[in-house]
Amino acid sequence: FYADLVIDQGARQQYLCNFIPNSFKTNEVNGNLYRVNAQLEVVQNQPNLTADIALIKDWEV
């Protein structure tokens, strides 16, 4: 599925999201309310090479 996300304090961008298998965990059950956690793998839908290079430079030691 697609989601608009803000990652690393950047601008909102559209990402392709996939649930990581076996990452769902039930945290709480309260009647018919279930709270669950899951991990996502996200990939930019419209890659921005300039932004990627700037982000990598920020992390270079």
Short mmCIF file of C-alpha atoms in Angstrom, two decimals:
data_model
loop_
_atom_site.label_atom_id
_atom_site.label_comp_id
_atom_site.label_asym_id
_atom_site.label_seq_id
_atom_site.Cartn_x
_atom_site.Cartn_y
_atom_site.Cartn_z
CA PHE A 1 0.00 0.00 0.00
CA TYR A 2 1.05 3.63 -0.36
CA ALA A 3 1.35 6.10 2.52
CA ASP A 4 2.44 9.72 2.84
CA LEU A 5 5.19 9.74 5.49
CA VAL A 6 7.63 12.21 7.04
CA ILE A 7 10.95 10.43 7.66
CA ASP A 8 14.09 11.90 9.24
CA GLN A 9 12.46 15.33 9.65
CA GLY A 10 12.16 15.72 5.88
CA ALA A 11 9.22 16.72 3.76
CA ARG A 12 6.16 14.52 3.41
CA GLN A 13 6.63 12.06 0.55
CA GLN A 14 4.75 9.08 -0.80
CA TYR A 15 6.21 5.66 0.05
CA LEU A 16 5.41 2.13 -1.02
CA CYS A 17 4.89 0.20 2.23
CA ASN A 18 5.04 -3.54 2.88
CA PHE A 19 4.45 -5.28 6.19
CA ILE A 20 7.42 -7.35 7.37
CA PRO A 21 6.27 -10.97 7.76
CA ASN A 22 5.84 -12.22 11.34
CA SER A 23 6.26 -8.71 12.79
CA PHE A 24 2.68 -8.36 14.09
CA LYS A 25 2.44 -8.39 17.88
CA THR A 26 -0.67 -7.90 20.02
CA ASN A 27 0.05 -5.40 22.79
CA GLU A 28 -3.34 -5.07 24.41
CA VAL A 29 -6.83 -6.52 24.17
CA ASN A 30 -9.70 -4.57 25.74
CA GLY A 31 -13.07 -6.01 24.69
CA ASN A 32 -13.27 -5.60 20.92
CA LEU A 33 -10.28 -3.22 20.85
CA TYR A 34 -6.98 -4.78 19.80
CA ARG A 35 -3.73 -2.79 19.88
CA VAL A 36 -1.08 -4.27 17.62
CA ASN A 37 2.41 -3.34 16.48
CA ALA A 38 3.95 -4.26 13.15
CA GLN A 39 7.08 -3.34 11.24
CA LEU A 40 7.02 -1.83 7.76
CA GLU A 41 9.53 -1.78 4.94
CA VAL A 42 9.14 1.50 3.06
CA VAL A 43 10.54 2.59 -0.30
CA GLN A 44 10.20 6.06 -1.81
CA ASN A 45 7.65 6.04 -4.60
CA GLN A 46 9.39 8.93 -6.37
CA PRO A 47 13.13 8.74 -5.60
CA ASN A 48 14.94 12.07 -5.23
CA LEU A 49 18.63 11.51 -6.00
CA THR A 50 19.69 14.97 -4.77
CA ALA A 51 17.95 14.49 -1.41
CA ASP A 52 19.44 10.98 -1.08
CA ILE A 53 22.99 12.29 -1.64
CA ALA A 54 22.46 15.08 0.93
CA LEU A 55 21.11 12.60 3.48
CA ILE A 56 24.07 10.26 2.98
CA LYS A 57 26.52 13.17 3.43
CA ASP A 58 24.87 14.02 6.77
CA TRP A 59 25.71 10.52 8.04
CA GLU A 60 29.28 10.24 6.70
CA VAL A 61 31.94 10.21 9.39
#
